[in-house]
């Protein structure tokens, strides 16, 4: 197995779709009071579309660190503190389990409290708070909306200046939510960002060879969460000795030897005793994405 290198991944064939979605978000921002940006707690930086920063501008914003059940708790707390220090209110949630979701409505009301009070002082009583949720694919937007609406996407009708296709859902007596498409940016200059998005499945698996993705993931895990790998795949001291006694070419031989060892333990072997690298790559990615390798954070503050 040879480690391949890819540079400046471009998501071909989807640029038009992304551009259309981005324009729609910009247009819809005029209708909302606050934006919920949902990020993956394992990769808060890489799962944040850099285009959103300029799009949102002065709009009130709340960051939701989702999938917290899959991430290192201590690191997630550090990320929350990071956003809070930068005057972006943040909440730690898990949409699948419902953890922290009930706090979202209170946070929205708190963030807008001053604006609403100013309006009241002028004799203006706002009928509803309008909220937009944004995020890249596979960060859990649909799961969160299902939680917020109790899995009942009750439409509250069209609003002035809103197309018939645009549907709002009510998440409380005073708050209406507008969903948006998951939008990636079309070109990744940074290989690390592209890899991180591949690890969580935000980039389709067929766009980057799974063997490459799994290799890079295993390399990071061995350097930062070695105990998790050892426990998950029942590696013995003898196994570890075999890996560490490989040549000095750490980038290649040691991690490939580790992949081959995991393959032999998990039956990812084909005829002739050869390693099925695609199968062991799938195994590693699934184990990471389902937290069978433990609660792991790939990006630290």
Coordinates of C-alpha atoms in Angstrom, one line a residue:
X1 CA 0.0 0.0 0.0
X2 CA 1.4 3.4 -1.0
X3 CA 0.2 6.5 0.8
X4 CA -1.2 8.9 -1.8
X5 CA -1.1 12.7 -1.5
X6 CA -3.9 14.9 -2.8
X7 CA -3.7 18.7 -3.1
X8 CA -6.4 21.3 -3.3
X9 CA -9.4 19.1 -3.5
X10 CA -12.1 20.7 -5.6
X11 CA -15.7 19.5 -5.4
X12 CA -16.4 19.3 -9.1
X13 CA -19.9 19.2 -10.4
X14 CA -21.4 20.8 -7.2
X15 CA -20.2 24.4 -7.6
X16 CA -23.4 25.6 -9.2
X17 CA -25.5 24.0 -6.4
X18 CA -23.3 25.6 -3.7
X19 CA -23.5 29.0 -5.3
X20 CA -27.3 28.8 -5.6
X21 CA -27.6 27.7 -1.9
X22 CA -25.2 30.5 -0.8
X23 CA -27.2 33.1 -2.6
X24 CA -30.4 31.8 -1.0
X25 CA -28.9 32.0 2.5
X26 CA -27.8 35.6 1.9
X27 CA -31.3 36.5 0.8
X28 CA -32.9 34.7 3.7
X29 CA -30.7 36.5 6.2
X30 CA -32.8 39.6 5.7
X31 CA -35.7 37.8 7.3
X32 CA -34.1 36.4 10.4
X33 CA -33.1 37.8 13.8
X34 CA -30.5 35.2 14.8
X35 CA -28.4 32.5 13.1
X36 CA -27.7 29.1 14.6
X37 CA -24.5 27.7 13.2
X38 CA -24.1 24.0 13.8
X39 CA -20.6 22.6 14.0
X40 CA -19.2 19.1 14.6
X41 CA -17.6 19.0 18.1
X42 CA -14.8 16.8 16.8
X43 CA -13.7 19.3 14.2
X44 CA -15.1 22.7 15.1
X45 CA -12.8 24.6 12.8
X46 CA -12.9 22.4 9.7
X47 CA -16.7 22.1 10.0
X48 CA -17.2 25.8 9.9
X49 CA -17.7 27.1 6.3
X50 CA -15.4 30.1 6.0
X51 CA -17.9 31.7 3.6
X52 CA -20.4 32.0 6.4
X53 CA -18.2 34.4 8.4
X54 CA -18.6 37.1 5.8
X55 CA -22.2 36.2 5.0
X56 CA -23.5 36.5 8.6
X57 CA -21.6 39.7 9.3
X58 CA -23.4 41.7 12.0
X59 CA -26.3 39.2 12.4
X60 CA -26.7 37.8 15.9
X61 CA -25.2 34.3 16.0
X62 CA -25.1 31.2 18.2
X63 CA -22.7 28.3 17.7
X64 CA -23.9 24.8 18.4
X65 CA -21.2 22.3 19.1
X66 CA -23.1 19.2 18.0
X67 CA -22.2 15.5 18.2
X68 CA -20.6 16.1 21.6
X69 CA -21.2 12.4 22.5
X70 CA -18.5 11.5 19.9
X71 CA -15.9 14.1 21.0
X72 CA -13.5 14.5 23.9
X73 CA -15.5 16.3 26.6
X74 CA -12.5 18.4 27.9
X75 CA -11.7 19.6 24.4
X76 CA -15.3 20.4 23.6
X77 CA -15.5 22.6 26.8
X78 CA -12.4 24.4 25.6
X79 CA -14.0 25.1 22.3
X80 CA -17.1 26.5 24.0
X81 CA -14.9 28.8 26.0
X82 CA -13.0 29.8 22.8
X83 CA -16.2 30.9 21.1
X84 CA -17.6 32.6 24.2
X85 CA -14.3 34.6 24.6
X86 CA -14.8 35.7 21.0
X87 CA -18.3 37.0 21.8
X88 CA -20.0 34.2 20.0
X89 CA -22.4 32.4 22.4
X90 CA -21.9 28.7 22.2
X91 CA -23.8 25.6 23.4
X92 CA -22.7 22.0 23.6
X93 CA -25.4 19.7 22.3
X94 CA -26.1 16.3 20.9
X95 CA -29.1 16.3 18.6
X96 CA -29.3 12.5 18.4
X97 CA -29.5 12.0 22.1
X98 CA -31.2 15.4 22.8
X99 CA -28.5 16.5 25.1
X100 CA -28.5 20.3 25.6
X101 CA -31.1 20.9 22.9
X102 CA -33.6 22.3 25.4
X103 CA -31.1 25.1 26.2
X104 CA -31.2 26.4 22.6
X105 CA -34.5 28.3 23.0
X106 CA -33.4 30.0 26.2
X107 CA -30.1 31.0 24.5
X108 CA -31.9 32.5 21.6
X109 CA -34.1 34.6 23.9
X110 CA -31.1 35.7 25.9
X111 CA -29.1 36.7 22.9
X112 CA -32.0 38.8 21.6
X113 CA -33.2 40.1 25.0
X114 CA -31.7 43.5 24.6
X115 CA -33.0 44.0 21.0
X116 CA -36.5 42.9 22.0
X117 CA -36.5 45.2 25.0
X118 CA -35.4 48.2 22.8
X119 CA -38.3 47.4 20.5
X120 CA -40.8 47.2 23.3
X121 CA -39.5 50.6 24.6
X122 CA -40.4 52.0 21.2
X123 CA -43.9 50.4 21.4
X124 CA -43.0 47.6 19.0
X125 CA -44.1 44.1 20.0
X126 CA -42.5 41.5 17.8
X127 CA -44.9 38.7 16.9
X128 CA -42.2 36.0 16.4
X129 CA -38.5 35.5 16.6
X130 CA -37.1 34.2 13.3
X131 CA -34.2 31.9 13.4
X132 CA -32.0 30.4 10.6
X133 CA -29.9 27.3 11.0
X134 CA -26.8 26.8 8.9
X135 CA -24.1 24.2 8.6
X136 CA -22.2 22.0 6.2
X137 CA -23.4 18.5 5.3
X138 CA -23.4 15.8 7.9
X139 CA -23.1 18.0 11.0
X140 CA -26.6 17.0 12.2
X141 CA -28.9 19.8 11.1
X142 CA -31.8 17.4 10.3
X143 CA -31.5 15.6 13.6
X144 CA -31.5 18.9 15.4
X145 CA -34.6 20.2 13.6
X146 CA -36.4 17.0 14.4
X147 CA -35.5 17.4 18.0
X148 CA -36.6 21.0 18.1
X149 CA -39.9 20.3 16.5
X150 CA -40.5 17.0 18.3
X151 CA -40.1 15.3 15.0
X152 CA -43.1 17.1 13.6
X153 CA -42.2 19.5 10.9
X154 CA -45.2 21.7 11.4
X155 CA -45.2 24.4 8.8
X156 CA -46.2 27.9 9.9
X157 CA -46.9 29.2 6.4
X158 CA -45.3 31.6 4.1
X159 CA -44.0 35.0 5.2
X160 CA -44.0 38.3 3.4
X161 CA -41.3 38.3 0.8
X162 CA -40.8 34.6 1.1
X163 CA -41.2 32.2 -1.8
X164 CA -43.8 29.5 -1.6
X165 CA -41.0 26.9 -1.4
X166 CA -39.6 28.4 1.8
X167 CA -41.1 26.8 4.8
X168 CA -40.8 27.9 8.4
X169 CA -41.4 25.6 11.4
X170 CA -42.4 26.7 14.9
X171 CA -40.1 25.5 17.7
X172 CA -41.8 27.4 20.5
X173 CA -44.7 29.8 20.9
X174 CA -42.5 32.7 20.0
X175 CA -39.8 31.2 17.7
X176 CA -39.9 30.1 14.1
X177 CA -37.0 28.3 12.4
X178 CA -35.9 28.3 8.8
X179 CA -33.7 25.5 7.5
X180 CA -31.1 25.9 4.8
X181 CA -29.2 23.4 2.6
X182 CA -25.9 22.1 3.9
X183 CA -23.2 24.0 2.0
X184 CA -19.6 23.2 1.6
X185 CA -17.2 25.6 -0.1
X186 CA -16.0 24.4 -3.5
X187 CA -12.2 24.3 -3.0
X188 CA -10.0 23.2 -0.1
X189 CA -6.6 24.8 -0.1
X190 CA -5.7 22.9 3.2
X191 CA -5.3 19.2 3.0
X192 CA -5.9 18.8 6.7
X193 CA -9.3 20.4 6.5
X194 CA -10.3 18.2 3.6
X195 CA -9.1 15.1 5.5
X196 CA -11.0 16.1 8.6
X197 CA -14.2 16.5 6.6
X198 CA -13.6 13.1 5.1
X199 CA -13.2 11.5 8.5
X200 CA -16.7 12.6 9.6
X201 CA -18.3 11.8 6.2
X202 CA -19.0 15.4 5.2
X203 CA -17.1 14.7 1.9
X204 CA -18.4 11.7 0.0
X205 CA -16.1 8.7 0.5
X206 CA -15.7 8.2 -3.2
X207 CA -14.0 11.6 -3.7
X208 CA -10.9 10.6 -1.8
X209 CA -9.6 7.0 -1.6
X210 CA -10.7 5.4 1.6
X211 CA -7.4 3.9 2.2
X212 CA -5.7 7.3 2.2
X213 CA -8.3 8.7 4.6
X214 CA -8.1 5.8 7.0
X215 CA -4.3 5.9 6.9
X216 CA -4.2 9.6 7.9
X217 CA -6.9 9.0 10.5
X218 CA -5.0 6.1 12.0
X219 CA -1.8 8.1 12.0
X220 CA -3.4 10.8 14.1
X221 CA -5.0 8.3 16.4
X222 CA -1.8 6.5 17.0
X223 CA 0.0 9.8 17.9
X224 CA -2.8 11.2 20.0
X225 CA -5.2 8.4 21.1
X226 CA -2.9 5.4 21.1
X227 CA -4.6 3.8 24.1
X228 CA -7.9 3.9 22.3
X229 CA -6.5 2.1 19.3
X230 CA -4.8 -0.5 21.5
X231 CA -8.0 -1.2 23.5
X232 CA -10.3 -1.3 20.5
X233 CA -8.2 -3.8 18.5
X234 CA -6.8 -5.8 21.4
X235 CA -3.2 -5.1 20.6
X236 CA -0.7 -6.9 22.8
X237 CA 2.7 -5.8 23.8
X238 CA 4.1 -8.1 21.2
X239 CA 2.0 -6.5 18.6
X240 CA 3.1 -3.0 19.6
X241 CA 6.7 -4.2 19.6
X242 CA 6.3 -5.5 16.0
X243 CA 5.0 -2.1 14.9
X244 CA 7.6 0.0 16.7
X245 CA 10.5 -2.2 15.3
X246 CA 9.6 -1.3 11.8
X247 CA 12.0 0.9 9.8
X248 CA 12.6 4.5 10.7
X249 CA 10.1 5.5 8.0
X250 CA 7.4 6.3 10.5
X251 CA 5.1 7.9 7.9
X252 CA 4.8 4.8 5.9
X253 CA 5.9 1.5 7.4
X254 CA 4.7 1.8 11.0
X255 CA 1.2 3.0 10.2
X256 CA 0.8 0.5 7.4
X257 CA 2.0 -2.3 9.6
X258 CA -0.6 -1.2 12.2
X259 CA -3.3 -1.3 9.5
X260 CA -2.2 -4.7 8.5
X261 CA -2.2 -5.9 12.1
X262 CA -5.8 -4.6 12.6
X263 CA -6.7 -6.3 9.3
X264 CA -5.4 -9.7 10.5
X265 CA -7.3 -9.4 13.8
X266 CA -10.5 -8.4 12.2
X267 CA -10.5 -10.8 9.2
X268 CA -9.8 -8.2 6.5
X269 CA -7.8 -10.7 4.5
X270 CA -8.3 -11.9 1.0
X271 CA -7.1 -14.9 -0.9
X272 CA -3.4 -15.6 -0.6
X273 CA -3.3 -14.0 2.8
X274 CA -3.2 -10.5 1.4
X275 CA -4.6 -7.6 3.3
X276 CA -7.9 -6.1 2.1
X277 CA -7.0 -2.5 2.6
X278 CA -10.4 -1.2 1.5
X279 CA -12.1 -3.4 4.1
X280 CA -9.8 -2.4 6.9
X281 CA -10.2 1.3 5.9
X282 CA -14.0 0.9 6.1
X283 CA -13.6 -0.7 9.5
X284 CA -11.5 2.1 10.8
X285 CA -13.8 4.9 9.5
X286 CA -16.9 3.2 10.9
X287 CA -15.3 2.7 14.3
X288 CA -14.3 6.3 14.4
X289 CA -17.6 7.7 13.2
X290 CA -19.6 5.6 15.7
X291 CA -17.3 6.3 18.6
X292 CA -16.3 2.7 19.0
X293 CA -12.7 4.0 19.2
X294 CA -13.8 6.3 22.0
X295 CA -14.6 10.0 22.3
X296 CA -12.1 11.7 20.0
X297 CA -11.5 15.3 19.1
X298 CA -9.3 16.0 16.0
X299 CA -8.9 19.7 16.4
X300 CA -7.9 21.4 19.6
X301 CA -8.1 25.0 20.5

